[in-house]
CSV table of C-alpha atoms and ligand atoms in Angstrom, one decimal:
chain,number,residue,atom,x,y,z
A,1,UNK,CA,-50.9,96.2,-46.5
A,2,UNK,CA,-51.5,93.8,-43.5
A,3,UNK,CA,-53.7,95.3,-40.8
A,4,UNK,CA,-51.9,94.5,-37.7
A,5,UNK,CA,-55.4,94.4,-36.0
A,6,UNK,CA,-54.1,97.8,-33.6
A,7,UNK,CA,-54.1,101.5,-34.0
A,8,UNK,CA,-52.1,104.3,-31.7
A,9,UNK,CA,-54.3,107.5,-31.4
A,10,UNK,CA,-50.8,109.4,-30.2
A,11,UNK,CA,-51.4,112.3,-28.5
A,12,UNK,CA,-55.3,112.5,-27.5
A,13,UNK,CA,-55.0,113.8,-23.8
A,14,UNK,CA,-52.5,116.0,-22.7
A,15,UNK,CA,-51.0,118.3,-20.7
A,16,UNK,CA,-53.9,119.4,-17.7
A,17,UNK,CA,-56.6,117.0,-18.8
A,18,UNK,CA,-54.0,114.1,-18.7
A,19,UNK,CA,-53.0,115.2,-15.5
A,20,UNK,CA,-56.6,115.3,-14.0
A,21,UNK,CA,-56.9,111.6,-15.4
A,22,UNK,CA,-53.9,110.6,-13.4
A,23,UNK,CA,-55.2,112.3,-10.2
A,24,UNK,CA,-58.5,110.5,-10.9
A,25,UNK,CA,-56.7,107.6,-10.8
A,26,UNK,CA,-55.3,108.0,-7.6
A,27,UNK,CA,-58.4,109.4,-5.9
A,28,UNK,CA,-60.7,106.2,-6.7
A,29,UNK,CA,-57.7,104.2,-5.5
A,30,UNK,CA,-57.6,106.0,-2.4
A,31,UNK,CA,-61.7,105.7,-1.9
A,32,UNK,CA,-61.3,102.4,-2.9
A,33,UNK,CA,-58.9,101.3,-0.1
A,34,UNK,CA,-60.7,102.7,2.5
A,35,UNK,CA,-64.0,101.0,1.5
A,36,UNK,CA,-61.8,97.6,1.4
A,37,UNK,CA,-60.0,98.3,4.7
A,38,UNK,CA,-64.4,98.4,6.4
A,39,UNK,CA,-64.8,94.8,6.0
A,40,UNK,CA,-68.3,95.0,3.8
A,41,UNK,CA,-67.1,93.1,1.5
A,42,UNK,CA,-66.8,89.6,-0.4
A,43,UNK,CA,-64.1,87.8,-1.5
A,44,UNK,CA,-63.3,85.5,-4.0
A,45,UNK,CA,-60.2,83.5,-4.9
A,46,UNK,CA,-59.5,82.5,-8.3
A,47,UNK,CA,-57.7,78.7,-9.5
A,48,UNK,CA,-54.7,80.8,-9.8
A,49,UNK,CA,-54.5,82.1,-6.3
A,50,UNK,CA,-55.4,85.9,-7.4
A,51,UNK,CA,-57.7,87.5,-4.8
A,52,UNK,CA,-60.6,89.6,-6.3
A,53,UNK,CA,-62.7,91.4,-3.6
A,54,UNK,CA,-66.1,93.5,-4.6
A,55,UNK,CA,-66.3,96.9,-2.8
A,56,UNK,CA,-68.7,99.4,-4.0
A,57,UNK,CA,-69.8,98.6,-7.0
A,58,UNK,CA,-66.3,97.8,-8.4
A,59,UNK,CA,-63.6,94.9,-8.5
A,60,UNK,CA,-60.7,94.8,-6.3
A,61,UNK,CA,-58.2,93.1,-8.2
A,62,UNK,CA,-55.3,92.8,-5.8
A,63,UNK,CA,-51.7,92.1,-6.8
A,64,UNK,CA,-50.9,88.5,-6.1
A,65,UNK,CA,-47.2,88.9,-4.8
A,66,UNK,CA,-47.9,92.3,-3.2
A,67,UNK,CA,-50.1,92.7,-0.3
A,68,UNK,CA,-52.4,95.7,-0.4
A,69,UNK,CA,-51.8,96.8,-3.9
A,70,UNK,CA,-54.4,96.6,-6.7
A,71,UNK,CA,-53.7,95.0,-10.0
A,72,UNK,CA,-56.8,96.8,-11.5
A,73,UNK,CA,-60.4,98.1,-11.0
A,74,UNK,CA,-63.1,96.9,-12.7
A,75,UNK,CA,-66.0,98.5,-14.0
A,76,UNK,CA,-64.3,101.9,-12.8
A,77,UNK,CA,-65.8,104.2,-15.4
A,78,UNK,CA,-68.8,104.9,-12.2
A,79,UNK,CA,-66.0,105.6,-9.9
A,80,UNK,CA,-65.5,109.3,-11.3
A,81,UNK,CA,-67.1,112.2,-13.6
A,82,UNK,CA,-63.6,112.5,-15.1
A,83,UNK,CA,-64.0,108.6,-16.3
A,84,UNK,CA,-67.2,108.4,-16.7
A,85,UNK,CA,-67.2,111.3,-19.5
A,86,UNK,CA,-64.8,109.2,-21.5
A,87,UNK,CA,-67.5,106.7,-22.6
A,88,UNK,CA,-69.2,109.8,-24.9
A,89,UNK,CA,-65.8,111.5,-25.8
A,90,UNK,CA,-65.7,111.7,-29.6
A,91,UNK,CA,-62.1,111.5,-29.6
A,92,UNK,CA,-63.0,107.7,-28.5
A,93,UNK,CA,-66.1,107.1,-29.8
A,94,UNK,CA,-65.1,108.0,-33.3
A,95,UNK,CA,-62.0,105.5,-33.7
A,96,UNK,CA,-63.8,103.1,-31.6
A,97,UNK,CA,-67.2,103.1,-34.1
A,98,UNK,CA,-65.0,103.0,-37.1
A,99,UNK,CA,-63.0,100.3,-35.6
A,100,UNK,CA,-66.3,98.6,-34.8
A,101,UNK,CA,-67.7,99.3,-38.0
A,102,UNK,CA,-70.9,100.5,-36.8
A,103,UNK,CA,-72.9,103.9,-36.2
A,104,UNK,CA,-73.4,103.9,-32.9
A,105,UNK,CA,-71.5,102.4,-29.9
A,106,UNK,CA,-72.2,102.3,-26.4
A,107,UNK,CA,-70.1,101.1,-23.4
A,108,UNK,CA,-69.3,97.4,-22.5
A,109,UNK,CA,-66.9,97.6,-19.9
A,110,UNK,CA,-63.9,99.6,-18.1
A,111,UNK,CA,-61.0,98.8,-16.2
A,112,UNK,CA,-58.1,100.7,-14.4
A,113,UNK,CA,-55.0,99.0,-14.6
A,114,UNK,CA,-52.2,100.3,-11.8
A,115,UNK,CA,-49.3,97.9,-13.0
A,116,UNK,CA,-47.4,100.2,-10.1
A,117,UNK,CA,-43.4,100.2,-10.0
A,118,UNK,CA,-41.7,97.3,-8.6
A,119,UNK,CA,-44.9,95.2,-8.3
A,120,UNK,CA,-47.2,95.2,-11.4
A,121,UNK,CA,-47.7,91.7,-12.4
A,122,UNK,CA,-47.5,90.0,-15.3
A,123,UNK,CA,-50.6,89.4,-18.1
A,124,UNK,CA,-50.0,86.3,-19.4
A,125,UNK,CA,-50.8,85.6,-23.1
A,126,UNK,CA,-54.6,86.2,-24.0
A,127,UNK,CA,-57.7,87.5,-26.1
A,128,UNK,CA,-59.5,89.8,-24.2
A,129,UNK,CA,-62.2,87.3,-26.5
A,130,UNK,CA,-61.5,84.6,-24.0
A,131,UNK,CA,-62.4,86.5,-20.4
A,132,UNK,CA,-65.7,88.0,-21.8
A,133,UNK,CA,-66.6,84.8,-23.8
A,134,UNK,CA,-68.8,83.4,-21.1
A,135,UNK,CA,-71.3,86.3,-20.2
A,136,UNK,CA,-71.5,87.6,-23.8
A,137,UNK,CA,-70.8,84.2,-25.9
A,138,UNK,CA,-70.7,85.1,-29.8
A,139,UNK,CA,-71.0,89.5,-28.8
A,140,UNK,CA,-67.5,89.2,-27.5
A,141,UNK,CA,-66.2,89.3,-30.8
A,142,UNK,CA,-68.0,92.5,-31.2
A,143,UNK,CA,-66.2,94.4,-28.5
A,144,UNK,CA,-63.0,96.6,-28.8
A,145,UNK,CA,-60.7,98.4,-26.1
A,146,UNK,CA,-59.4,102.1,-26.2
A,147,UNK,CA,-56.6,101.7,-23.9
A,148,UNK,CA,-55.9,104.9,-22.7
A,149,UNK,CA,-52.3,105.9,-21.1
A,150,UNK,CA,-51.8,107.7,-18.5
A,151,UNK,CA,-48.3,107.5,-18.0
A,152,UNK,CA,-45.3,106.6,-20.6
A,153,UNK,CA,-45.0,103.0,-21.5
A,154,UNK,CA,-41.9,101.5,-22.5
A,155,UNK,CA,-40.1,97.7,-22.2
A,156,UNK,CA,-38.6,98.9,-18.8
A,157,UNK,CA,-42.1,98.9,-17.1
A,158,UNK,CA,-44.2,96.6,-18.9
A,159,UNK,CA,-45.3,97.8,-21.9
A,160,UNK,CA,-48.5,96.1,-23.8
A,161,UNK,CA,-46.9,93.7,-26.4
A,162,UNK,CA,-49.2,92.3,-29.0
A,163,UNK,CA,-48.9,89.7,-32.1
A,164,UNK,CA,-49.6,91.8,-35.0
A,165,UNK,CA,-52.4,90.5,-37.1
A,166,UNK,CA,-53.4,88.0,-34.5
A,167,UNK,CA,-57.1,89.0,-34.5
A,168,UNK,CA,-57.8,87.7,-38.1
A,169,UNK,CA,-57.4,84.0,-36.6
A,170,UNK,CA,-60.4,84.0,-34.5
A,171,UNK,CA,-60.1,82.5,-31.0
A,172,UNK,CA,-56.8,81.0,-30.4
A,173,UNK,CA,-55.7,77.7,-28.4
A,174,UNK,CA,-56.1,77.8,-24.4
A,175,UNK,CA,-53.6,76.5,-22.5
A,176,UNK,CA,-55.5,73.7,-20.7
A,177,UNK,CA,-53.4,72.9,-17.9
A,178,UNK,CA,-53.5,76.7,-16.4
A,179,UNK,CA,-55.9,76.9,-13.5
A,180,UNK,CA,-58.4,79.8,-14.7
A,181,UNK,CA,-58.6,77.9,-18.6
A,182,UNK,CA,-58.2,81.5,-19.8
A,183,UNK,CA,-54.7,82.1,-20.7
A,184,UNK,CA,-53.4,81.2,-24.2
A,185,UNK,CA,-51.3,78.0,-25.0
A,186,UNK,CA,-47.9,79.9,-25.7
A,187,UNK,CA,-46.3,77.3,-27.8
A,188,UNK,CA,-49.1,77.6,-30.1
A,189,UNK,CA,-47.9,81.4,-31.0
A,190,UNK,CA,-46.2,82.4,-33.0
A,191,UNK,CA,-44.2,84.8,-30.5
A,192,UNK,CA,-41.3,85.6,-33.1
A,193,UNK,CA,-44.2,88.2,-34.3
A,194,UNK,CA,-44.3,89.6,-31.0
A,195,UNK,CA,-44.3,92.9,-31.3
A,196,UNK,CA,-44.1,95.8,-27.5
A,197,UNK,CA,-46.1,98.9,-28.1
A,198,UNK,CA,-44.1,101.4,-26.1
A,199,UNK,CA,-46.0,104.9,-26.0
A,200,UNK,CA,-46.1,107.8,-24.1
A,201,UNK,CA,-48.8,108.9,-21.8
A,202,UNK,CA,-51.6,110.5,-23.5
A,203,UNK,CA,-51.5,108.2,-26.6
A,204,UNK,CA,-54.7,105.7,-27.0
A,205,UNK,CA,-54.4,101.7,-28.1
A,206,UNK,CA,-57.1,100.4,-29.7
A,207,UNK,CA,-57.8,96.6,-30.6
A,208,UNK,CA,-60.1,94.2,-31.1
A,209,UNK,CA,-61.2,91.3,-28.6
A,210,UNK,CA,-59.6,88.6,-30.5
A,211,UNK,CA,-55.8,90.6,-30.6
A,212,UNK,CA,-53.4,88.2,-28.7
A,213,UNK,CA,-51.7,90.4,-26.2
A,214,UNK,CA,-49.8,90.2,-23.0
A,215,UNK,CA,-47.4,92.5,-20.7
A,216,UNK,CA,-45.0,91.7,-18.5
A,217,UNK,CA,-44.2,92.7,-14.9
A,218,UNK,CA,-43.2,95.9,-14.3
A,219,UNK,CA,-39.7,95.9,-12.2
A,220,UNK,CA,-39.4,99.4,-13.3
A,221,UNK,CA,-39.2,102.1,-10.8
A,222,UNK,CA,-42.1,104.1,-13.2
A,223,UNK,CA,-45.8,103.5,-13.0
A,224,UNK,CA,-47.5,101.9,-16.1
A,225,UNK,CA,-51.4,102.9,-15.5
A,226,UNK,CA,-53.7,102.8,-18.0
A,227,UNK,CA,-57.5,103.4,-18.4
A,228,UNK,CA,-59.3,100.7,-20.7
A,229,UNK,CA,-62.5,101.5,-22.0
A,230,UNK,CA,-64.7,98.5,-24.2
A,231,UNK,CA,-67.1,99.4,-26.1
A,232,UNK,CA,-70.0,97.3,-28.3
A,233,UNK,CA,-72.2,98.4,-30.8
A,234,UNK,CA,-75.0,100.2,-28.9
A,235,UNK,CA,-78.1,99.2,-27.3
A,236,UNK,CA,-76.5,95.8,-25.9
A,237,UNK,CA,-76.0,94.6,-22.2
A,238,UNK,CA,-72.8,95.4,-20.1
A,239,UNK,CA,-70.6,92.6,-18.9
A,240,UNK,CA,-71.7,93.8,-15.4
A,241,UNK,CA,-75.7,92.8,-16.4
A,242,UNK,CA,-74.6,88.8,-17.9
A,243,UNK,CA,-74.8,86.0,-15.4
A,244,UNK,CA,-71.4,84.0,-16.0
A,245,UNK,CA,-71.6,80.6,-17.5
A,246,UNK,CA,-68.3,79.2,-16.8
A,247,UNK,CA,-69.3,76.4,-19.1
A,248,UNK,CA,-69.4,78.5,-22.4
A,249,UNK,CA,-65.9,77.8,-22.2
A,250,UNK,CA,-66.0,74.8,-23.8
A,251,UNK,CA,-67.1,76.6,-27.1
A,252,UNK,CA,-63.3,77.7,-27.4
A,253,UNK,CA,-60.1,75.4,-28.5
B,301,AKG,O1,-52.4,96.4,-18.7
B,301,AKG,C1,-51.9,95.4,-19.3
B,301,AKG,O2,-50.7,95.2,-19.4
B,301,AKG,C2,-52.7,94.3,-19.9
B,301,AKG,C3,-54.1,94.7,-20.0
B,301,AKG,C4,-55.0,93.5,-20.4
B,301,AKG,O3,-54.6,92.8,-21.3
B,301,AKG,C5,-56.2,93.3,-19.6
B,301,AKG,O4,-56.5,94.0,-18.7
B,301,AKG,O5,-56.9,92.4,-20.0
């Protein structure tokens, strides 16, 4: 059978650890805002126009048509002990080794993702390969997300669609006329595969770096937050700890 290059872990948190996720969620948001609102902080505007803003260790991501709301956190794991536990949890860590196909595996990177009602954003066409490329070169291939939801995901509110079987064709065409040189050439996919992963909260995605996803707005009146958690095989540095070399970029078509 093909391997579609993802795997749903349905049902891994529920009921009151779920819901302590969720209000973790909320509580680093809160802390988060406050920290923005001092003014300590630097700012940097991507080719796109998106406004990413460092506060306390973390990355502000802010919603580009929505003033004051964050498109996603990132590393968050540090924000909170409910997080933080995650990157040990064997419920993970098995799945994620296996996927990984190594012994041990130790933490790369994590992200909170908001994609709130009415104003999440879109995520173009990508390979997570592609972001990571240019602090980890060649290692990217070597990292895999457990994307962990806290609330139900369906078409409505922007469900993660991916092209099944995508990762076996290594790194996939940029679109060279988009600002950032990050997003995917569309007409160079073959979209009919497309495929939208709609889950409920509590279930896990896992894939690969080089899995061409995207997700689109959410118009919804229903949250679609999700935890992602990277890992690598262990004993390697954290995206946090590589200087960016924007011209590494080059090494992809
Ligand atoms: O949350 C989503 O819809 C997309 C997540 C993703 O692809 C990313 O954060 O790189």
């Amino acid at each position: 059978m093909n391997d579609p290059g993802y795997r749903v872990l349905s049902g891994l948190f529920g009921g009151a650890e779920l819901a302590r996720l969720g209000e973790a969620a909320e509580a680093v948001q809160r802390d988060v805002l406050a920290k923005a609102a001092s003014g300590q902080t630097s700012v940097q505007v991507w080719p796109d126009g998106h406004r990413l803003e460092r506060v306390d260790g973390t990355t502000v991501h802010w919603e580009p048509d929505a003033p004051g709301a964050i498109r996603s956190l990132s590393p968050v794991s540090q924000l909170h002990p409910a997080f933080e536990a995650l990157w040990t949890d064997p419920r993970l860590t098995g799945p994620m080794a296996e996927l990984l196909g190594c012994g041990e595996i130790g933490p790369f990177v994590s992200k909170l993702n908001f994609k709130r009602a009415g104003v999440g954003s879109e995520f173009a066409w990508h390979q997570d390969l592609t972001f990571w490329y240019c602090c980890a070169g060649p290692a990217a291939r070597d990292v895999a997300t457990a994307m962990i939801y806290l609330d139900d995901a369906g078409a409505g509110n922007g469900a993660l669609s991916v092209i099944p079987g995508s990762h076996r064709d290594g790194p996939a065409p940029r679109d060279h006329a988009e600002p950032t040189g990050l997003l995917l050439d569309a007409s160079k996919l073959d979209a009919e595969r497309e495929r939208t992963v709609e889950l409920p909260a509590g279930s896990v995605l896992v894939f690969p770096s080089t899995l061409v996803h995207r997700s689109v707005p959410n118009r919804s009146e229903r949250d679609r937050r999700t935890l992602l958690f990277c890992f690598q095989p262990a004993g390697r540095p954290r995206l946090a700890e590589l200087p960016y070399r924007e011209e590494m970029l080059a090494d992809l078509p």
